[in-house]
Every structure is written in C-alpha cells, then in structure tokens.
mmCIF file of C-alpha atoms in Angstrom:
data_model
loop_
_atom_site.group_PDB
_atom_site.id
_atom_site.type_symbol
_atom_site.label_atom_id
_atom_site.label_comp_id
_atom_site.label_asym_id
_atom_site.label_seq_id
_atom_site.Cartn_x
_atom_site.Cartn_y
_atom_site.Cartn_z
ATOM 1 C CA MET Z 244 116.615 80.021 104.948
ATOM 2 C CA ASN Z 245 119.181 80.580 107.634
ATOM 3 C CA LEU Z 246 118.301 82.689 110.674
ATOM 4 C CA ASP Z 247 120.756 85.423 109.691
ATOM 5 C CA GLN Z 248 118.642 86.134 106.616
ATOM 6 C CA ILE Z 249 115.376 86.687 108.492
ATOM 7 C CA PRO Z 250 114.736 90.408 108.931
ATOM 8 C CA GLU Z 251 114.444 91.545 112.516
ATOM 9 C CA LEU Z 252 110.899 92.569 113.339
ATOM 10 C CA TYR Z 253 110.204 95.509 115.575
ATOM 11 C CA ASP Z 254 107.258 95.676 117.921
ATOM 12 C CA TYR Z 255 105.920 99.129 117.171
ATOM 13 C CA PRO Z 256 103.258 100.112 119.683
ATOM 14 C CA ARG Z 257 99.670 100.290 118.518
ATOM 15 C CA ARG Z 258 97.682 103.078 120.131
ATOM 16 C CA ASP Z 259 94.671 105.181 119.279
ATOM 17 C CA LEU Z 260 94.413 108.957 118.951
ATOM 18 C CA TYR Z 261 93.196 109.391 122.520
ATOM 19 C CA ASP Z 262 96.200 107.464 123.862
ATOM 20 C CA ILE Z 263 98.596 109.656 121.917
ATOM 21 C CA ARG Z 264 96.979 112.866 123.182
ATOM 22 C CA VAL Z 265 97.311 111.604 126.778
ATOM 23 C CA TYR Z 266 100.942 110.584 126.185
ATOM 24 C CA LEU Z 267 101.801 113.968 124.688
ATOM 25 C CA ALA Z 268 100.298 115.781 127.677
ATOM 26 C CA ARG Z 269 102.232 113.507 130.031
ATOM 27 C CA LEU Z 270 105.414 114.060 128.015
ATOM 28 C CA LEU Z 271 105.129 117.809 128.558
ATOM 29 C CA GLU Z 272 104.738 117.171 132.297
ATOM 30 C CA ILE Z 273 107.857 114.983 132.271
ATOM 31 C CA ILE Z 274 109.819 117.752 130.548
ATOM 32 C CA GLU Z 275 108.534 120.332 133.009
ATOM 33 C CA MET Z 276 109.757 118.062 135.850
ATOM 34 C CA GLN Z 277 113.180 118.285 134.144
ATOM 35 C CA ALA Z 278 113.354 114.511 133.663
ATOM 36 C CA PHE Z 279 114.892 114.991 130.222
ATOM 37 C CA GLU Z 280 116.247 111.448 129.890
ATOM 38 C CA ALA Z 281 112.778 109.993 130.510
ATOM 39 C CA ALA Z 282 111.320 112.607 128.167
ATOM 40 C CA ILE Z 283 113.510 111.496 125.265
ATOM 41 C CA CYS Z 284 112.634 107.831 125.816
ATOM 42 C CA SER Z 285 108.927 108.676 126.041
ATOM 43 C CA ALA Z 286 109.052 110.915 122.977
ATOM 44 C CA VAL Z 287 110.618 108.162 120.871
ATOM 45 C CA PHE Z 288 107.983 105.676 122.068
ATOM 46 C CA ILE Z 289 105.213 108.102 121.106
ATOM 47 C CA ALA Z 290 106.869 108.940 117.771
ATOM 48 C CA LEU Z 291 107.022 105.259 116.830
ATOM 49 C CA ALA Z 292 103.362 104.760 117.734
ATOM 50 C CA VAL Z 293 102.418 107.769 115.584
ATOM 51 C CA MET Z 294 104.616 106.528 112.750
ATOM 52 C CA ARG Z 295 102.795 103.200 112.856
ATOM 53 C CA MET Z 296 99.483 105.042 112.417
ATOM 54 C CA LEU Z 297 100.800 107.039 109.467
ATOM 55 C CA ALA Z 298 102.394 103.981 107.908
ATOM 56 C CA GLU Z 299 99.109 102.108 108.063
ATOM 57 C CA GLN Z 300 97.251 105.058 106.528
ATOM 58 C CA HIS Z 301 99.757 105.333 103.660
ATOM 59 C CA GLY Z 302 100.560 101.680 103.025
ATOM 60 C CA ILE Z 303 104.171 101.962 104.201
ATOM 61 C CA ASP Z 304 105.885 98.778 105.354
ATOM 62 C CA PHE Z 305 107.072 99.531 108.865
ATOM 63 C CA GLU Z 306 107.299 96.152 110.580
ATOM 64 C CA THR Z 307 110.672 95.231 109.087
ATOM 65 C CA GLN Z 308 112.316 98.639 109.391
ATOM 66 C CA ASN Z 309 114.365 99.602 112.417
ATOM 67 C CA PRO Z 310 113.422 102.956 113.982
ATOM 68 C CA LYS Z 311 116.164 104.989 112.272
ATOM 69 C CA THR Z 312 115.375 103.488 108.871
ATOM 70 C CA LEU Z 313 111.707 104.151 109.486
ATOM 71 C CA ALA Z 314 112.538 107.780 110.302
ATOM 72 C CA GLN Z 315 114.451 107.991 107.026
ATOM 73 C CA THR Z 316 111.505 106.478 105.131
ATOM 74 C CA PHE Z 317 109.162 109.060 106.646
ATOM 75 C CA PHE Z 318 111.568 111.826 105.652
ATOM 76 C CA ALA Z 319 111.543 110.471 102.084
ATOM 77 C CA TYR Z 320 107.729 110.622 102.154
ATOM 78 C CA ASN Z 321 107.942 114.299 103.264
ATOM 79 C CA PHE Z 322 106.206 113.715 106.593
ATOM 80 C CA TYR Z 323 108.705 116.136 108.139
ATOM 81 C CA ASN Z 324 111.589 118.367 107.147
ATOM 82 C CA GLN Z 325 115.348 117.821 107.452
ATOM 83 C CA GLU Z 326 115.592 119.504 110.850
ATOM 84 C CA ASP Z 327 112.763 117.398 112.312
ATOM 85 C CA TYR Z 328 114.360 114.269 110.854
ATOM 86 C CA GLU Z 329 117.716 115.093 112.466
ATOM 87 C CA ILE Z 330 116.078 115.786 115.841
ATOM 88 C CA LEU Z 331 114.148 112.520 115.698
ATOM 89 C CA VAL Z 332 117.188 110.441 114.723
ATOM 90 C CA THR Z 333 119.224 112.079 117.490
ATOM 91 C CA ALA Z 334 116.477 111.231 119.985
ATOM 92 C CA ILE Z 335 116.372 107.625 118.737
ATOM 93 C CA ASP Z 336 120.155 107.356 119.125
ATOM 94 C CA LEU Z 337 120.017 108.757 122.651
ATOM 95 C CA ARG Z 338 117.112 106.493 123.602
ATOM 96 C CA ASP Z 339 119.018 103.464 122.315
ATOM 97 C CA ARG Z 340 122.122 104.439 124.247
ATOM 98 C CA MET Z 341 120.160 104.904 127.475
ATOM 99 C CA MET Z 342 117.837 101.915 127.136
ATOM 100 C CA PHE Z 343 119.981 99.287 125.455
ATOM 101 C CA LYS Z 344 123.518 100.261 126.409
ATOM 102 C CA GLN Z 345 122.561 101.541 129.870
ATOM 103 C CA GLU Z 346 124.561 104.737 129.359
ATOM 104 C CA LYS Z 347 124.022 107.597 131.762
ATOM 105 C CA LEU Z 348 123.543 110.698 129.646
ATOM 106 C CA LYS Z 349 122.803 114.326 130.328
ATOM 107 C CA ILE Z 350 120.139 115.477 127.880
ATOM 108 C CA ASP Z 351 119.955 119.073 126.707
ATOM 109 C CA PRO Z 352 116.553 120.479 127.756
ATOM 110 C CA LYS Z 353 116.269 122.190 124.369
ATOM 111 C CA LEU Z 354 116.457 118.794 122.628
ATOM 112 C CA ALA Z 355 113.674 117.428 124.840
ATOM 113 C CA TYR Z 356 111.393 120.319 123.873
ATOM 114 C CA GLN Z 357 112.367 120.051 120.196
ATOM 115 C CA THR Z 358 111.629 116.324 120.187
ATOM 116 C CA LEU Z 359 108.206 116.971 121.727
ATOM 117 C CA GLU Z 360 107.500 119.514 118.981
ATOM 118 C CA VAL Z 361 108.552 117.066 116.254
ATOM 119 C CA VAL Z 362 106.244 114.390 117.667
ATOM 120 C CA GLN Z 363 103.382 116.896 117.938
ATOM 121 C CA ARG Z 364 103.840 117.937 114.296
ATOM 122 C CA LEU Z 365 103.971 114.313 113.199
ATOM 123 C CA PHE Z 366 100.826 113.555 115.205
ATOM 124 C CA SER Z 367 99.016 116.502 113.624
ATOM 125 C CA ARG Z 368 99.445 114.707 110.296
ATOM 126 C CA VAL Z 369 97.557 111.690 111.679
ATOM 127 C CA GLU Z 370 94.816 113.838 113.170
ATOM 128 C CA GLY Z 371 94.452 115.748 109.936
ATOM 129 C CA GLU Z 372 93.872 112.551 107.980
ATOM 130 C CA GLU Z 373 91.338 110.883 110.258
#
C-alpha cells in the first residue's frame, strides 16, 4: 500500500466527565474575558473530546474521520440539529484557519457563546448516558 492510501489519523483528546466540566467552566471565563479567538479554539477542542466519548458509547468510528466529517457523522446520528451542526462546522473552520494557517481573525462574540452552547448540549448527551 502506498502512503497516499493510508487514511490520516486524528488524535482526538481523551478526557473524563470531570475534565469536560472544568473545561466548560473555563471556556465561559475565556468568553467573559472577551478572548473570542481562544474561546473558539477551546470550544472545538472540548467538542472533539466530547464527540470521542459519544462515539465510543455508540460504536462510531471516529479515529479516521477529520473533525468536519465527524461533525457531519454526528449530525447524521441526530446528536444535534442543523443549526448546531452549522455552528460547530463554522467553529472548526475558524479554529483551523487560526491554528493551522496562522490567520488573524476577529470572532463574533455571539458565535463564541453559540459554540459554547452547542458543546454544552452535546456534553449533556454524554452525561445523560453515563
């Protein structure tokens, strides 16, 4: 097999419920400090950790899916609605632009709060199934 045919693996963070609760509280503090760029990056990190938990609970293959594909898979499984999906994918795009392309962006505060709410709703699904 040639290297081009090997799927790229993503290193989704593994955390426990306590970690996620602490991260969510810290995320709200980051938003309140008006560090919206950092908030988006943190929210995506937390979302991916929560998605890993849900994927493990539901037998969903997540290791070979990139974050946007994973978000689409979770939408297909009805873990969130269309609006939440669009907010999450927008946040992933912005995070990628800031982290990987080193773009300087001005983030809408409303989007930071919306992304926090999406992650909280997603996390409530994990908590409800424990």
